[in-house]
Structures are given as C-alpha cells and as structure tokens.
C-alpha cells in the first residue's frame, strides 16, 4: 500500500510529535528530504516530508518570517515539516511562532525527538516506498499471469477483458478498426456511446499503430490504445482513471489483445480460403438462383451486390486482405498471386469510405451494382475501373456513363484493350468459341434487326434470339436500352482496334527479321 502520513506517524520507532495536523486529509508520502535553506521549495519535487533542525530559524524568529518559510515549504509540494529537536540543536522544542504559522497555512508539523536521527525517518520512508513498489510489481505480475491464462484458456477477447476489469476495476471496450464494438466489459458508471467510438476510430485509424490517445468526453475519462502487431486490427478503449502505475499493465493488456487478434486471424485462414473459392463459384454460377444460394450460404443476403478490385502494393496483399476482412463484414475476398485483391460486397456498403481509410493511395476499381447472377460483369467492370484508377490516382467507380469517361482517359492501347475485356469478358468466358461475340456484333451491325443478323451469321433467326437472351443474362443489362448497345459497340470497336494493332506489330516484327537483299 502507498505510504501515507498517518502510517508514518504511526511508526512507534520514530515517535514523531504532532504539533499541527487536522487529519482531515491523509496525504501520500513520496520521499524524505533534509534542507536548512529558508527557501527550500526549488529543491522539492512534491510529496516529501521536509526535515530541518531550523539552523536559520532562531528562537526569536518573527511570526512573519515563519509564515514566509512555511508558505515556501508548502508551495514546494511538501506534505509535512519535521523539526529536529535536541539539547545540542538550535531548538529544544517547536517554536510557538512556527506552530502558529503551520496552523495558519495548514501544513502538518512534527517534532523529531533528540534520539531519533533524520536517517531513521528517511529509511522508514524509503523502506515503505520499496515495499509498496514491490507489491505493485507483484500485482502487475499477477495481472499479467491472469491475462495470459485468460488468453490461453480459449475464452478469447471476452475472457481477457473480463479478467482485466475484475483485477483493475477499469472498464474496457474492444472495437474493430471502424470503431464497432466487439467486446464490452461490465463497467460501473457511464460508457462512451457507439457514435463516440465511431468518431474516435475515424480520427485515429489513419494513424495506424501510432494512434494512442487520452481524452475526456462528456466527463468520461478515456484512454484509447491501438491493437495489432504490424497492422491496425482494432482498438481497446479504457473507461476510467488509470493510476500512475497503470502504463505497464495497459501495455500488457494491449499486447495480449493484439496477439489474440492475430490468433483469431490465423485460425480463420481455412474459412478465408473457403470464401475465396466461393467467390469464384459465384462468378461462374450457371443461374441466378445458384449464385444467390452461394452468396446466402456465405452470409451475404440482399438483392444486389458489387465487386471491387484493389492493387495491394508491393508484398502487402496479405495485410490488405486482413484489413478488408475486418472492415467488409461478410464480404467474399480473394487474391491471386500477381493480381489485385478482389471482393464481393453488399451494394449498399460504403466501400469507398473503407478504401479511403484502409487502402489509402492504392488504386481501386468498384464495379456497378448488379444481381447475383451477373456479378461476373461487375467483377470485370471493377478490373476495368482499376486500370483507370491507376492513372487518376484515386478509387474509380464503374457507373452508367463510365464508358465515355473511360475512353476519354484511355489514350493508350492497354486501356482500350482493358475496357474491351471488361465489357465483353462475360461473353468470352461463357462462350470461348466466339459465337456470342459474333452474334452481338452482327446484330448491332444490322441495326439491331434479327433477320439480317441471322443472314450474316448463316444461322436461323431463332438461334439469334436465343443467343441475345443469353447475352442479356450474362451482362445483366437489357439489350433494348441505348446505353447497353453503345457500350457493346464501343467495346467491340476497341477489341477490333487492339486486334488490328497486334497483327500490325506482329507483321512488322516479321518484316524486320527478313534477310535483306536477294538474287
């Protein structure tokens, strides 16, 4: 326990003589200091018992001199004044003027008997402080053991937080990087609201693992610590006033919570692999109902979804997948070596905000909202928008009218080819023979007339109708809309351009390698 003034005066070996002390307060004693200066305050740190033989305080010292001296001692932070008494010392008893000054300034004043050396008081103070420090360290070790046992017991974040609160009486709330609660301990008194937690996360998340802070909101003292080993995984919000020795305990808590977050991440790896495989199965589902069933089995419910594609940066794909897994609740995420990190999310998710927060400065493309059966089109759109994002320097969302914007920025061959692939990929993937592409091109060339298109293709008109219905299903857009027709026509034109350029380059290369001269 901390050394208090009452505990010090209760030490019978010291036999301190109380000359003034109202005992209305019982301050903690943090040190002992000897000084014969009339102005000792600048040598005090606060919390000491100041000892003096009053060498510069003659017996006839005036009341005003005593008041000035006592005022300086108290102003320096001393919790008490002890005057050494003895036959060979300047004072054999405590001067009345000094006692009156101590009473006027309400500074505890003691007389020290002649046979009690100051070193005995100093020794008693520091022995008590060392004992208290050892007890505190023992408590910290016990707390660390308890937290470690809670983590190892399999109780997860809930057990760790419950152990912490029980041992410290300080509430704790664990959140994800968005400030959404994961675990809340049983606390006494007011707690921060969900809105407060989200606001704090909005401020701190961009700082990553350097986001610790202390604050007071609505008279609620809070300390927020980031959780994670190499990347921000969440926050722990401590509710209440932590003591002066709590930083070591808080460090232990945050370390164990961070390790628990990493354990949860590693233990969920099989589930992530399964969800990555589900991503691909949704894209190649044969029907709307099959795709919807796969999404529902993965925890995604709703009518419309969209795909995103994000450049992970050099060697950071695993970290980006981890961040998106924490922030995109229930989303399907996959990453192929050398490719972007891709995800299927609910159409109403604020994915642009999440990308700004957890994937800053990374190129990202966001596909248009669509039904489960046509997510392949949204995925291709996301990849196309990703190419534009690399050039523009910010996330790009694929929307109606995107074609014109895209072509305005797509001034090189690579972008033209990417655009063509994005629009036509659902058709190429579903029909590698090229019959669907040939049909839509013939139909558009024939001014969207069935019979002329059938004549061009040398097939029956019912075949053309059947293929057009299939095309509508694959791209997720009706062919009777002008925007759809224009987009398909531009994509086919871009495809023709890239094909022709490729042939030209190949021909030029062959020509350059032909031997010159001849007979």
Short mmCIF file of N, CA, C and O in Angstrom, two decimals, residues 339-383:
data_model
loop_
_atom_site.label_atom_id
_atom_site.label_comp_id
_atom_site.label_asym_id
_atom_site.label_seq_id
_atom_site.Cartn_x
_atom_site.Cartn_y
_atom_site.Cartn_z
N UNK A 339 -2.09 -10.62 -59.00
CA UNK A 339 -3.29 -9.89 -59.38
C UNK A 339 -3.78 -9.00 -58.26
O UNK A 339 -3.18 -8.91 -57.18
N UNK A 340 -4.91 -8.32 -58.47
CA UNK A 340 -5.46 -7.45 -57.43
C UNK A 340 -6.16 -8.26 -56.35
O UNK A 340 -6.47 -9.44 -56.51
N UNK A 341 -6.40 -7.61 -55.23
CA UNK A 341 -7.27 -8.17 -54.19
C UNK A 341 -8.71 -7.83 -54.59
O UNK A 341 -9.03 -6.66 -54.84
N UNK A 342 -9.56 -8.84 -54.67
CA UNK A 342 -10.92 -8.65 -55.13
C UNK A 342 -11.91 -9.04 -54.04
O UNK A 342 -11.63 -9.91 -53.21
N UNK A 343 -13.08 -8.41 -54.05
CA UNK A 343 -14.10 -8.71 -53.05
C UNK A 343 -15.49 -8.53 -53.64
O UNK A 343 -15.70 -7.69 -54.54
N UNK A 344 -16.43 -9.31 -53.14
CA UNK A 344 -17.86 -9.14 -53.43
C UNK A 344 -18.49 -8.57 -52.16
O UNK A 344 -18.37 -9.16 -51.08
N UNK A 345 -19.16 -7.43 -52.28
CA UNK A 345 -19.74 -6.76 -51.12
C UNK A 345 -21.20 -6.42 -51.40
O UNK A 345 -21.65 -6.43 -52.55
N UNK A 346 -21.91 -6.11 -50.33
CA UNK A 346 -23.29 -5.66 -50.48
C UNK A 346 -23.32 -4.35 -51.25
O UNK A 346 -22.43 -3.51 -51.11
N UNK A 347 -24.33 -4.17 -52.06
CA UNK A 347 -24.40 -2.97 -52.89
C UNK A 347 -24.47 -1.69 -52.08
O UNK A 347 -23.99 -0.65 -52.51
N UNK A 348 -25.08 -1.76 -50.86
CA UNK A 348 -25.24 -0.54 -50.07
C UNK A 348 -24.06 -0.29 -49.13
O UNK A 348 -24.09 0.65 -48.34
N UNK A 349 -23.01 -1.11 -49.19
CA UNK A 349 -21.84 -0.89 -48.34
C UNK A 349 -21.10 0.37 -48.78
O UNK A 349 -20.96 0.63 -49.98
N UNK A 350 -20.64 1.16 -47.80
CA UNK A 350 -19.89 2.39 -48.12
C UNK A 350 -18.43 2.01 -48.37
O UNK A 350 -17.53 2.35 -47.61
N UNK A 351 -18.23 1.29 -49.46
CA UNK A 351 -16.91 0.74 -49.72
C UNK A 351 -15.90 1.82 -50.04
O UNK A 351 -14.70 1.69 -49.74
N UNK A 352 -16.33 2.93 -50.63
CA UNK A 352 -15.39 4.00 -50.96
C UNK A 352 -14.77 4.58 -49.70
O UNK A 352 -13.57 4.88 -49.66
N UNK A 353 -15.57 4.74 -48.64
CA UNK A 353 -15.04 5.26 -47.38
C UNK A 353 -14.05 4.27 -46.77
O UNK A 353 -12.99 4.66 -46.27
N UNK A 354 -14.38 2.99 -46.81
CA UNK A 354 -13.48 1.98 -46.26
C UNK A 354 -12.15 1.96 -47.02
O UNK A 354 -11.08 1.80 -46.42
N UNK A 355 -12.21 2.12 -48.34
CA UNK A 355 -10.98 2.13 -49.12
C UNK A 355 -10.14 3.35 -48.81
O UNK A 355 -8.90 3.27 -48.74
N UNK A 356 -10.78 4.50 -48.64
CA UNK A 356 -10.02 5.71 -48.30
C UNK A 356 -9.31 5.55 -46.97
O UNK A 356 -8.21 6.06 -46.77
N UNK A 357 -9.94 4.84 -46.04
CA UNK A 357 -9.39 4.72 -44.70
C UNK A 357 -8.33 3.63 -44.60
O UNK A 357 -7.29 3.82 -43.98
N UNK A 358 -8.59 2.48 -45.23
CA UNK A 358 -7.72 1.33 -45.03
C UNK A 358 -6.91 0.95 -46.26
O UNK A 358 -6.09 0.05 -46.19
N UNK A 359 -7.12 1.61 -47.36
CA UNK A 359 -6.28 1.38 -48.54
C UNK A 359 -5.93 2.73 -49.17
O UNK A 359 -6.12 2.93 -50.36
N UNK A 360 -5.42 3.66 -48.37
CA UNK A 360 -5.11 4.99 -48.92
C UNK A 360 -3.98 4.90 -49.94
O UNK A 360 -3.06 4.08 -49.81
N UNK A 361 -4.10 5.73 -50.98
CA UNK A 361 -3.09 5.82 -52.03
C UNK A 361 -2.97 4.55 -52.86
O UNK A 361 -2.01 4.41 -53.62
N UNK A 362 -3.92 3.63 -52.73
CA UNK A 362 -3.91 2.43 -53.55
C UNK A 362 -4.96 2.56 -54.65
O UNK A 362 -6.06 3.05 -54.42
N UNK A 363 -4.59 2.11 -55.84
CA UNK A 363 -5.54 2.11 -56.95
C UNK A 363 -6.65 1.11 -56.66
O UNK A 363 -6.39 0.00 -56.18
N UNK A 364 -7.90 1.50 -56.94
CA UNK A 364 -9.04 0.63 -56.65
C UNK A 364 -10.14 0.88 -57.67
O UNK A 364 -10.43 2.02 -58.03
N UNK A 365 -10.75 -0.20 -58.14
CA UNK A 365 -11.89 -0.12 -59.03
C UNK A 365 -13.11 -0.74 -58.38
O UNK A 365 -13.00 -1.76 -57.69
N UNK A 366 -14.27 -0.14 -58.60
CA UNK A 366 -15.51 -0.60 -57.98
C UNK A 366 -16.53 -0.84 -59.10
O UNK A 366 -16.86 0.07 -59.85
N UNK A 367 -16.99 -2.08 -59.20
CA UNK A 367 -17.96 -2.42 -60.24
C UNK A 367 -19.35 -1.90 -59.91
O UNK A 367 -19.64 -1.51 -58.79
N UNK A 368 -20.22 -1.92 -60.91
CA UNK A 368 -21.59 -1.45 -60.72
C UNK A 368 -22.40 -2.48 -59.93
O UNK A 368 -22.09 -3.67 -59.92
N UNK A 369 -23.45 -2.00 -59.25
CA UNK A 369 -24.34 -2.89 -58.52
C UNK A 369 -25.10 -3.78 -59.49
O UNK A 369 -25.53 -3.33 -60.56
N UNK A 370 -25.25 -5.03 -59.13
CA UNK A 370 -25.94 -5.97 -60.01
C UNK A 370 -26.50 -7.12 -59.20
O UNK A 370 -26.23 -7.26 -58.00
N UNK A 371 -27.29 -7.94 -59.83
CA UNK A 371 -27.87 -9.11 -59.16
C UNK A 371 -26.83 -10.21 -59.07
O UNK A 371 -25.82 -10.19 -59.78
N UNK A 372 -27.06 -11.23 -58.20
CA UNK A 372 -26.05 -12.28 -58.02
C UNK A 372 -25.64 -12.98 -59.32
O UNK A 372 -24.46 -13.30 -59.50
N UNK A 373 -26.59 -13.19 -60.21
CA UNK A 373 -26.28 -13.95 -61.41
C UNK A 373 -25.39 -13.24 -62.40
O UNK A 373 -24.87 -13.88 -63.33
N UNK A 374 -25.21 -11.93 -62.27
CA UNK A 374 -24.39 -11.19 -63.23
C UNK A 374 -23.21 -10.51 -62.54
O UNK A 374 -22.72 -9.49 -63.01
N UNK A 375 -22.74 -11.09 -61.44
CA UNK A 375 -21.59 -10.50 -60.74
C UNK A 375 -20.31 -10.59 -61.56
O UNK A 375 -19.37 -9.84 -61.32
N UNK A 376 -20.25 -11.51 -62.51
CA UNK A 376 -19.07 -11.58 -63.37
C UNK A 376 -18.88 -10.27 -64.13
O UNK A 376 -17.75 -9.82 -64.35
N UNK A 377 -20.00 -9.65 -64.53
CA UNK A 377 -19.91 -8.36 -65.22
C UNK A 377 -19.38 -7.29 -64.28
O UNK A 377 -18.53 -6.47 -64.66
N UNK A 378 -19.86 -7.27 -63.02
CA UNK A 378 -19.38 -6.28 -62.05
C UNK A 378 -17.90 -6.49 -61.76
O UNK A 378 -17.15 -5.53 -61.58
N UNK A 379 -17.47 -7.76 -61.72
CA UNK A 379 -16.05 -8.04 -61.47
C UNK A 379 -15.19 -7.51 -62.61
O UNK A 379 -14.13 -6.92 -62.40
N UNK A 380 -15.63 -7.74 -63.84
CA UNK A 380 -14.89 -7.23 -65.00
C UNK A 380 -14.86 -5.71 -65.00
O UNK A 380 -13.86 -5.08 -65.35
N UNK A 381 -15.97 -5.08 -64.60
CA UNK A 381 -16.03 -3.62 -64.53
C UNK A 381 -15.07 -3.10 -63.47
O UNK A 381 -14.42 -2.06 -63.65
N UNK A 382 -14.98 -3.80 -62.32
CA UNK A 382 -14.07 -3.37 -61.26
C UNK A 382 -12.63 -3.40 -61.74
O UNK A 382 -11.85 -2.48 -61.46
N UNK A 383 -12.26 -4.45 -62.48
CA UNK A 383 -10.90 -4.54 -63.01
C UNK A 383 -10.65 -3.43 -64.02
O UNK A 383 -9.57 -2.83 -64.06
#
